[in-house]
Amino acid sequence: MIALIQRVLEARVTVGGRTVGEIGPGLLALVAVERGDQPANATRMVERLLGYRVFADDAGRMNRALADTGGGLLLVSQFTLAADTSKGTRASFTPAASPDEAEILFNRLVAIARSRHPVVETGVFGAEMSISLINHGPVTFRLTA
């Protein structure tokens, strides 16, 4: 499982012109499920999303995690993160899980996150989405689980 996380001041996902998920300060996580991922990957990814230290402490160092700040978490499925781009000029998506498998694990990720954190929003799995955000820093990391 892969997550590209961005520390944001705010982020919003719209589908068909309608806002479906929105947070203030927190993390936007674009998430890809790969072939072979298991429920344990979803559990570990939630631990990483909530525990990864990307927020400043009083000294200005990145020593605080989302769980410490209570900020929002916006989870958006994005299978293209699992693409193999090592050859040619067109991505191969064979590393990505099938849509059916990916949806099950993505929904599990969302459920676990909601059970452990007070503010969790999502996009719509498989939909064409528009994402707007204000990246704070900018701070962006790629996490795997």
PDB file of C-alpha atoms in Angstrom:
ATOM      1  CA  MET A   1       0.000   0.000   0.000  1.00  0.00           C
ATOM      2  CA  ILE A   2       1.292   3.420  -0.936  1.00  0.00           C
ATOM      3  CA  ALA A   3       0.250   6.825   0.381  1.00  0.00           C
ATOM      4  CA  LEU A   4       1.462  10.167  -0.858  1.00  0.00           C
ATOM      5  CA  ILE A   5       0.806  12.534   2.027  1.00  0.00           C
ATOM      6  CA  GLN A   6       0.757  16.290   1.946  1.00  0.00           C
ATOM      7  CA  ARG A   7       0.571  18.550   4.983  1.00  0.00           C
ATOM      8  CA  VAL A   8      -2.213  20.980   4.183  1.00  0.00           C
ATOM      9  CA  LEU A   9      -3.852  24.089   5.554  1.00  0.00           C
ATOM     10  CA  GLU A  10      -7.017  22.888   3.820  1.00  0.00           C
ATOM     11  CA  ALA A  11      -8.061  20.361   1.186  1.00  0.00           C
ATOM     12  CA  ARG A  12     -11.256  19.528  -0.655  1.00  0.00           C
ATOM     13  CA  VAL A  13     -12.440  16.796  -3.036  1.00  0.00           C
ATOM     14  CA  THR A  14     -15.264  17.418  -5.463  1.00  0.00           C
ATOM     15  CA  VAL A  15     -17.116  15.034  -7.743  1.00  0.00           C
ATOM     16  CA  GLY A  16     -19.347  16.474 -10.436  1.00  0.00           C
ATOM     17  CA  GLY A  17     -19.032  19.942  -8.912  1.00  0.00           C
ATOM     18  CA  ARG A  18     -20.180  18.735  -5.461  1.00  0.00           C
ATOM     19  CA  THR A  19     -17.864  18.714  -2.445  1.00  0.00           C
ATOM     20  CA  VAL A  20     -17.681  15.170  -1.062  1.00  0.00           C
ATOM     21  CA  GLY A  21     -14.812  15.566   1.417  1.00  0.00           C
ATOM     22  CA  GLU A  22     -13.184  18.573   3.035  1.00  0.00           C
ATOM     23  CA  ILE A  23     -10.711  19.256   5.847  1.00  0.00           C
ATOM     24  CA  GLY A  24      -8.968  22.192   7.434  1.00  0.00           C
ATOM     25  CA  PRO A  25      -5.380  21.820   8.661  1.00  0.00           C
ATOM     26  CA  GLY A  26      -4.151  18.237   8.481  1.00  0.00           C
ATOM     27  CA  LEU A  27      -3.098  15.643   5.920  1.00  0.00           C
ATOM     28  CA  LEU A  28      -4.261  14.828   2.429  1.00  0.00           C
ATOM     29  CA  ALA A  29      -3.373  11.208   1.631  1.00  0.00           C
ATOM     30  CA  LEU A  30      -3.546   9.872  -1.904  1.00  0.00           C
ATOM     31  CA  VAL A  31      -3.682   6.089  -1.472  1.00  0.00           C
ATOM     32  CA  ALA A  32      -2.938   3.190  -3.830  1.00  0.00           C
ATOM     33  CA  VAL A  33      -3.564  -0.456  -3.064  1.00  0.00           C
ATOM     34  CA  GLU A  34      -1.080  -2.843  -4.666  1.00  0.00           C
ATOM     35  CA  ARG A  35      -1.451  -6.494  -5.689  1.00  0.00           C
ATOM     36  CA  GLY A  36      -0.822  -8.704  -2.699  1.00  0.00           C
ATOM     37  CA  ASP A  37      -1.805  -6.103  -0.098  1.00  0.00           C
ATOM     38  CA  GLN A  38      -3.638  -7.573   2.870  1.00  0.00           C
ATOM     39  CA  PRO A  39      -5.768  -6.145   5.712  1.00  0.00           C
ATOM     40  CA  ALA A  40      -2.572  -5.810   7.761  1.00  0.00           C
ATOM     41  CA  ASN A  41      -1.299  -3.291   5.200  1.00  0.00           C
ATOM     42  CA  ALA A  42      -4.351  -1.105   5.815  1.00  0.00           C
ATOM     43  CA  THR A  43      -3.861  -1.290   9.579  1.00  0.00           C
ATOM     44  CA  ARG A  44      -0.168  -0.406   9.284  1.00  0.00           C
ATOM     45  CA  MET A  45      -0.896   2.463   6.892  1.00  0.00           C
ATOM     46  CA  VAL A  46      -3.345   4.011   9.353  1.00  0.00           C
ATOM     47  CA  GLU A  47      -0.673   3.771  12.062  1.00  0.00           C
ATOM     48  CA  ARG A  48       1.780   5.523   9.755  1.00  0.00           C
ATOM     49  CA  LEU A  49      -0.719   8.214   8.670  1.00  0.00           C
ATOM     50  CA  LEU A  50      -1.652   9.072  12.243  1.00  0.00           C
ATOM     51  CA  GLY A  51       1.844   8.719  13.673  1.00  0.00           C
ATOM     52  CA  TYR A  52       4.158  10.166  11.026  1.00  0.00           C
ATOM     53  CA  ARG A  53       5.707  13.356  12.388  1.00  0.00           C
ATOM     54  CA  VAL A  54       5.146  16.145   9.863  1.00  0.00           C
ATOM     55  CA  PHE A  55       3.803  18.970  12.041  1.00  0.00           C
ATOM     56  CA  ALA A  56       5.930  21.540  13.828  1.00  0.00           C
ATOM     57  CA  ASP A  57       6.473  21.542  17.572  1.00  0.00           C
ATOM     58  CA  ASP A  58       7.061  24.724  19.587  1.00  0.00           C
ATOM     59  CA  ALA A  59      10.671  24.822  18.338  1.00  0.00           C
ATOM     60  CA  GLY A  60       9.567  24.608  14.699  1.00  0.00           C
ATOM     61  CA  ARG A  61      10.784  21.027  14.202  1.00  0.00           C
ATOM     62  CA  MET A  62       8.637  18.324  12.615  1.00  0.00           C
ATOM     63  CA  ASN A  63       8.039  16.384  15.829  1.00  0.00           C
ATOM     64  CA  ARG A  64       4.243  16.230  15.957  1.00  0.00           C
ATOM     65  CA  ALA A  65       1.972  13.728  14.239  1.00  0.00           C
ATOM     66  CA  LEU A  66      -1.610  14.059  13.055  1.00  0.00           C
ATOM     67  CA  ALA A  67      -2.722  12.156  16.166  1.00  0.00           C
ATOM     68  CA  ASP A  68      -1.045  14.881  18.262  1.00  0.00           C
ATOM     69  CA  THR A  69      -2.642  17.803  16.426  1.00  0.00           C
ATOM     70  CA  GLY A  70      -6.142  16.377  15.953  1.00  0.00           C
ATOM     71  CA  GLY A  71      -6.146  17.794  12.413  1.00  0.00           C
ATOM     72  CA  GLY A  72      -8.159  16.389   9.548  1.00  0.00           C
ATOM     73  CA  LEU A  73      -7.291  13.402   7.384  1.00  0.00           C
ATOM     74  CA  LEU A  74      -8.565  13.376   3.809  1.00  0.00           C
ATOM     75  CA  LEU A  75      -8.178   9.931   2.181  1.00  0.00           C
ATOM     76  CA  VAL A  76      -8.411   9.732  -1.605  1.00  0.00           C
ATOM     77  CA  SER A  77      -7.990   6.544  -3.627  1.00  0.00           C
ATOM     78  CA  GLN A  78      -5.458   6.952  -6.450  1.00  0.00           C
ATOM     79  CA  PHE A  79      -4.402   3.732  -8.176  1.00  0.00           C
ATOM     80  CA  THR A  80      -1.937   5.582 -10.430  1.00  0.00           C
ATOM     81  CA  LEU A  81       0.523   5.770  -7.513  1.00  0.00           C
ATOM     82  CA  ALA A  82       1.078   2.034  -7.988  1.00  0.00           C
ATOM     83  CA  ALA A  83       2.086   2.450 -11.632  1.00  0.00           C
ATOM     84  CA  ASP A  84       5.295   0.998 -13.034  1.00  0.00           C
ATOM     85  CA  THR A  85       6.961   3.881 -14.883  1.00  0.00           C
ATOM     86  CA  SER A  86      10.382   2.266 -15.334  1.00  0.00           C
ATOM     87  CA  LYS A  87      10.055   1.664 -19.083  1.00  0.00           C
ATOM     88  CA  GLY A  88       8.788   3.550 -22.086  1.00  0.00           C
ATOM     89  CA  THR A  89       6.535   6.580 -22.048  1.00  0.00           C
ATOM     90  CA  ARG A  90       3.304   5.020 -20.817  1.00  0.00           C
ATOM     91  CA  ALA A  91       2.648   3.690 -17.325  1.00  0.00           C
ATOM     92  CA  SER A  92       1.842   0.058 -16.627  1.00  0.00           C
ATOM     93  CA  PHE A  93      -0.719  -0.528 -13.905  1.00  0.00           C
ATOM     94  CA  THR A  94      -0.010  -4.221 -13.327  1.00  0.00           C
ATOM     95  CA  PRO A  95       1.373  -3.498  -9.816  1.00  0.00           C
ATOM     96  CA  ALA A  96      -2.013  -2.062  -8.770  1.00  0.00           C
ATOM     97  CA  ALA A  97      -4.646  -4.267  -7.162  1.00  0.00           C
ATOM     98  CA  SER A  98      -7.801  -4.953  -9.151  1.00  0.00           C
ATOM     99  CA  PRO A  99     -10.530  -2.367  -8.565  1.00  0.00           C
ATOM    100  CA  ASP A 100     -12.640  -4.828  -6.548  1.00  0.00           C
ATOM    101  CA  GLU A 101      -9.745  -5.792  -4.265  1.00  0.00           C
ATOM    102  CA  ALA A 102      -8.564  -2.206  -3.955  1.00  0.00           C
ATOM    103  CA  GLU A 103     -11.994  -0.922  -2.966  1.00  0.00           C
ATOM    104  CA  ILE A 104     -12.280  -3.490  -0.178  1.00  0.00           C
ATOM    105  CA  LEU A 105      -8.887  -2.579   1.293  1.00  0.00           C
ATOM    106  CA  PHE A 106      -9.380   1.161   0.796  1.00  0.00           C
ATOM    107  CA  ASN A 107     -12.720   0.962   2.637  1.00  0.00           C
ATOM    108  CA  ARG A 108     -11.004  -0.993   5.398  1.00  0.00           C
ATOM    109  CA  LEU A 109      -8.344   1.737   5.638  1.00  0.00           C
ATOM    110  CA  VAL A 110     -11.092   4.363   5.963  1.00  0.00           C
ATOM    111  CA  ALA A 111     -12.956   2.371   8.626  1.00  0.00           C
ATOM    112  CA  ILE A 112      -9.816   1.858  10.713  1.00  0.00           C
ATOM    113  CA  ALA A 113      -8.871   5.513  10.397  1.00  0.00           C
ATOM    114  CA  ARG A 114     -12.360   6.613  11.463  1.00  0.00           C
ATOM    115  CA  SER A 115     -12.193   4.328  14.489  1.00  0.00           C
ATOM    116  CA  ARG A 116      -8.916   5.909  15.605  1.00  0.00           C
ATOM    117  CA  HIS A 117      -9.141   9.568  14.575  1.00  0.00           C
ATOM    118  CA  PRO A 118     -11.914  12.151  14.993  1.00  0.00           C
ATOM    119  CA  VAL A 119     -11.777  13.872  11.572  1.00  0.00           C
ATOM    120  CA  VAL A 120     -11.589  11.592   8.523  1.00  0.00           C
ATOM    121  CA  GLU A 121     -13.033  12.525   5.142  1.00  0.00           C
ATOM    122  CA  THR A 122     -12.800  10.759   1.772  1.00  0.00           C
ATOM    123  CA  GLY A 123     -13.259  11.125  -1.920  1.00  0.00           C
ATOM    124  CA  VAL A 124     -15.390   8.643  -3.898  1.00  0.00           C
ATOM    125  CA  PHE A 125     -13.652   5.401  -4.834  1.00  0.00           C
ATOM    126  CA  GLY A 126     -13.261   5.047  -8.602  1.00  0.00           C
ATOM    127  CA  ALA A 127     -14.794   8.429  -9.407  1.00  0.00           C
ATOM    128  CA  GLU A 128     -13.185  11.178 -11.431  1.00  0.00           C
ATOM    129  CA  MET A 129     -12.375  13.671  -8.695  1.00  0.00           C
ATOM    130  CA  SER A 130     -11.035  17.198  -8.488  1.00  0.00           C
ATOM    131  CA  ILE A 131      -8.788  17.935  -5.533  1.00  0.00           C
ATOM    132  CA  SER A 132      -7.898  21.391  -4.324  1.00  0.00           C
ATOM    133  CA  LEU A 133      -5.449  21.995  -1.526  1.00  0.00           C
ATOM    134  CA  ILE A 134      -3.124  24.448   0.082  1.00  0.00           C
ATOM    135  CA  ASN A 135       0.062  22.499   0.770  1.00  0.00           C
ATOM    136  CA  HIS A 136       1.707  23.823   3.924  1.00  0.00           C
ATOM    137  CA  GLY A 137       5.483  23.944   3.727  1.00  0.00           C
ATOM    138  CA  PRO A 138       5.329  22.468   1.166  1.00  0.00           C
ATOM    139  CA  VAL A 139       5.611  19.112   2.896  1.00  0.00           C
ATOM    140  CA  THR A 140       5.049  15.909   0.919  1.00  0.00           C
ATOM    141  CA  PHE A 141       6.113  12.344   1.767  1.00  0.00           C
ATOM    142  CA  ARG A 142       5.632   8.910   0.213  1.00  0.00           C
ATOM    143  CA  LEU A 143       4.717   6.243   2.767  1.00  0.00           C
ATOM    144  CA  THR A 144       4.509   2.505   2.237  1.00  0.00           C
ATOM    145  CA  ALA A 145       2.951  -0.201   4.372  1.00  0.00           C
TER     146      ALA A 145
END
